[in-house]
Amino acid sequence: MLQGIIGRKLGMTQIYRDNGEAEAVTAVEAGPCTVIQVKTAAKEGYNAVQLGFGEAKRLKSPQRGHLKELGQFRYLREFRVDDAEAVEVGDRVDVSLFKEGDLIDVTGVSKGKGFAG
């Protein structure tokens, strides 16, 4: 089963607990994502699902051919899965696949600024 989703950081804010303490939180826009490609162990040697997220302004010709009628996506990421047969190309993935209280791993990609710090 698919256990990943692509998101984008919107910013930071704070929430107040019942006892009045402020806690810093990060606001993340997560999904909806579209399944772009399903890779199976029989064909590619491993099971994975490629997801697309966000609206792209312009795409190069090879990307347009890869995405075909699925739409234009800014971000394409691949997640390893145990059973690639459970999802199909064109399926929508959103945060409903997580339940309240689930622990998640978050991986970020920072903007490269060279030596500017």
mmCIF file of C-alpha atoms in Angstrom:
data_model
loop_
_atom_site.group_PDB
_atom_site.id
_atom_site.type_symbol
_atom_site.label_atom_id
_atom_site.label_comp_id
_atom_site.label_asym_id
_atom_site.label_seq_id
_atom_site.Cartn_x
_atom_site.Cartn_y
_atom_site.Cartn_z
ATOM 1 C CA MET A 1 0.000 0.000 0.000
ATOM 2 C CA LEU A 2 1.130 3.533 -0.744
ATOM 3 C CA GLN A 3 2.427 5.346 2.344
ATOM 4 C CA GLY A 4 3.711 8.631 0.998
ATOM 5 C CA ILE A 5 2.452 11.983 -0.208
ATOM 6 C CA ILE A 6 4.064 15.139 -1.567
ATOM 7 C CA GLY A 7 3.517 18.442 0.201
ATOM 8 C CA ARG A 8 4.718 22.020 0.337
ATOM 9 C CA LYS A 9 5.585 24.154 3.361
ATOM 10 C CA LEU A 10 3.241 27.118 3.673
ATOM 11 C CA GLY A 11 4.857 28.719 6.704
ATOM 12 C CA MET A 12 5.194 28.723 10.462
ATOM 13 C CA THR A 13 2.670 29.732 13.110
ATOM 14 C CA GLN A 14 1.888 28.915 16.718
ATOM 15 C CA ILE A 15 -0.949 27.256 18.569
ATOM 16 C CA TYR A 16 -1.883 27.572 22.217
ATOM 17 C CA ARG A 17 -2.427 24.524 24.378
ATOM 18 C CA ASP A 18 -5.167 24.302 27.017
ATOM 19 C CA ASN A 19 -2.715 25.338 29.748
ATOM 20 C CA GLY A 20 -1.763 28.518 27.829
ATOM 21 C CA GLU A 21 1.630 27.412 26.501
ATOM 22 C CA ALA A 22 2.448 28.432 22.931
ATOM 23 C CA GLU A 23 3.884 25.794 20.626
ATOM 24 C CA ALA A 24 5.451 26.398 17.206
ATOM 25 C CA VAL A 25 3.871 24.482 14.322
ATOM 26 C CA THR A 26 4.558 24.207 10.608
ATOM 27 C CA ALA A 27 1.694 24.541 8.123
ATOM 28 C CA VAL A 28 2.054 22.078 5.234
ATOM 29 C CA GLU A 29 -0.154 21.754 2.155
ATOM 30 C CA ALA A 30 -0.168 17.992 1.524
ATOM 31 C CA GLY A 31 -1.723 16.694 -1.671
ATOM 32 C CA PRO A 32 -3.816 15.886 -3.512
ATOM 33 C CA CYS A 33 -1.334 13.982 -5.662
ATOM 34 C CA THR A 34 -1.920 12.017 -8.849
ATOM 35 C CA VAL A 35 -0.327 8.650 -9.644
ATOM 36 C CA ILE A 36 1.785 9.255 -12.756
ATOM 37 C CA GLN A 37 3.526 5.901 -13.169
ATOM 38 C CA VAL A 38 3.470 2.477 -11.518
ATOM 39 C CA LYS A 39 6.741 0.526 -11.568
ATOM 40 C CA THR A 40 6.622 -3.230 -10.985
ATOM 41 C CA ALA A 41 9.321 -5.709 -10.036
ATOM 42 C CA ALA A 42 8.675 -7.719 -13.193
ATOM 43 C CA LYS A 43 9.466 -4.814 -15.513
ATOM 44 C CA GLU A 44 11.752 -2.379 -13.633
ATOM 45 C CA GLY A 45 13.154 -4.694 -10.962
ATOM 46 C CA TYR A 46 11.452 -2.982 -8.012
ATOM 47 C CA ASN A 47 7.989 -1.819 -6.943
ATOM 48 C CA ALA A 48 7.403 1.931 -6.859
ATOM 49 C CA VAL A 49 4.789 4.584 -7.538
ATOM 50 C CA GLN A 50 5.551 7.982 -9.074
ATOM 51 C CA LEU A 51 3.373 10.861 -7.839
ATOM 52 C CA GLY A 52 2.810 14.332 -9.283
ATOM 53 C CA PHE A 53 1.963 17.437 -7.234
ATOM 54 C CA GLY A 54 1.495 21.145 -7.890
ATOM 55 C CA GLU A 55 0.793 23.118 -11.032
ATOM 56 C CA ALA A 56 3.711 23.570 -13.443
ATOM 57 C CA LYS A 57 4.117 26.769 -15.437
ATOM 58 C CA ARG A 58 6.079 25.241 -18.307
ATOM 59 C CA LEU A 59 7.240 21.731 -19.084
ATOM 60 C CA LYS A 60 9.927 20.477 -21.393
ATOM 61 C CA SER A 61 8.851 18.222 -24.240
ATOM 62 C CA PRO A 62 10.020 14.915 -22.646
ATOM 63 C CA GLN A 63 8.043 15.680 -19.478
ATOM 64 C CA ARG A 64 4.935 16.554 -21.497
ATOM 65 C CA GLY A 65 5.203 13.175 -23.230
ATOM 66 C CA HIS A 66 5.662 11.365 -19.909
ATOM 67 C CA LEU A 67 2.641 13.034 -18.309
ATOM 68 C CA LYS A 68 0.387 12.882 -21.413
ATOM 69 C CA GLU A 69 -3.243 13.512 -20.460
ATOM 70 C CA LEU A 70 -2.654 13.414 -16.684
ATOM 71 C CA GLY A 71 -1.917 17.149 -16.423
ATOM 72 C CA GLN A 72 1.115 19.322 -15.783
ATOM 73 C CA PHE A 73 2.790 18.762 -12.424
ATOM 74 C CA ARG A 74 5.571 20.822 -10.889
ATOM 75 C CA TYR A 75 6.906 18.079 -8.624
ATOM 76 C CA LEU A 76 7.388 14.412 -9.514
ATOM 77 C CA ARG A 77 8.552 12.050 -6.756
ATOM 78 C CA GLU A 78 8.832 8.282 -6.506
ATOM 79 C CA PHE A 79 7.888 6.195 -3.459
ATOM 80 C CA ARG A 80 8.785 2.541 -2.951
ATOM 81 C CA VAL A 81 5.781 0.316 -2.221
ATOM 82 C CA ASP A 82 5.270 -3.328 -1.298
ATOM 83 C CA ASP A 83 2.377 -3.952 -3.688
ATOM 84 C CA ALA A 84 2.397 -1.852 -6.858
ATOM 85 C CA GLU A 85 -0.722 -3.618 -8.143
ATOM 86 C CA ALA A 86 -2.890 -1.855 -5.521
ATOM 87 C CA VAL A 87 -2.773 1.500 -7.350
ATOM 88 C CA GLU A 88 -3.378 2.510 -10.952
ATOM 89 C CA VAL A 89 -2.200 5.410 -13.098
ATOM 90 C CA GLY A 90 -4.514 8.394 -12.618
ATOM 91 C CA ASP A 91 -5.548 7.550 -9.035
ATOM 92 C CA ARG A 92 -5.725 10.503 -6.627
ATOM 93 C CA VAL A 93 -3.867 10.322 -3.304
ATOM 94 C CA ASP A 94 -4.673 12.722 -0.469
ATOM 95 C CA VAL A 95 -4.223 13.024 3.293
ATOM 96 C CA SER A 96 -7.151 10.664 3.947
ATOM 97 C CA LEU A 97 -4.656 7.787 3.769
ATOM 98 C CA PHE A 98 -3.322 8.932 7.181
ATOM 99 C CA LYS A 99 -5.237 8.714 10.447
ATOM 100 C CA GLU A 100 -5.081 11.119 13.384
ATOM 101 C CA GLY A 101 -2.199 10.145 15.644
ATOM 102 C CA ASP A 102 -0.119 8.468 12.909
ATOM 103 C CA LEU A 103 3.609 9.102 13.160
ATOM 104 C CA ILE A 104 5.164 10.304 9.915
ATOM 105 C CA ASP A 105 8.653 10.979 8.574
ATOM 106 C CA VAL A 106 9.090 14.332 6.861
ATOM 107 C CA THR A 107 11.902 14.954 4.381
ATOM 108 C CA GLY A 108 12.602 18.441 3.104
ATOM 109 C CA VAL A 109 14.534 19.827 0.179
ATOM 110 C CA SER A 110 16.083 23.225 0.830
ATOM 111 C CA LYS A 111 16.723 25.889 -1.763
ATOM 112 C CA GLY A 112 20.376 25.915 -2.768
ATOM 113 C CA LYS A 113 21.968 29.307 -2.056
ATOM 114 C CA GLY A 114 25.629 28.449 -2.502
ATOM 115 C CA PHE A 115 27.942 30.181 -0.020
ATOM 116 C CA ALA A 116 25.377 32.853 0.863
ATOM 117 C CA GLY A 117 24.335 30.884 3.942
#
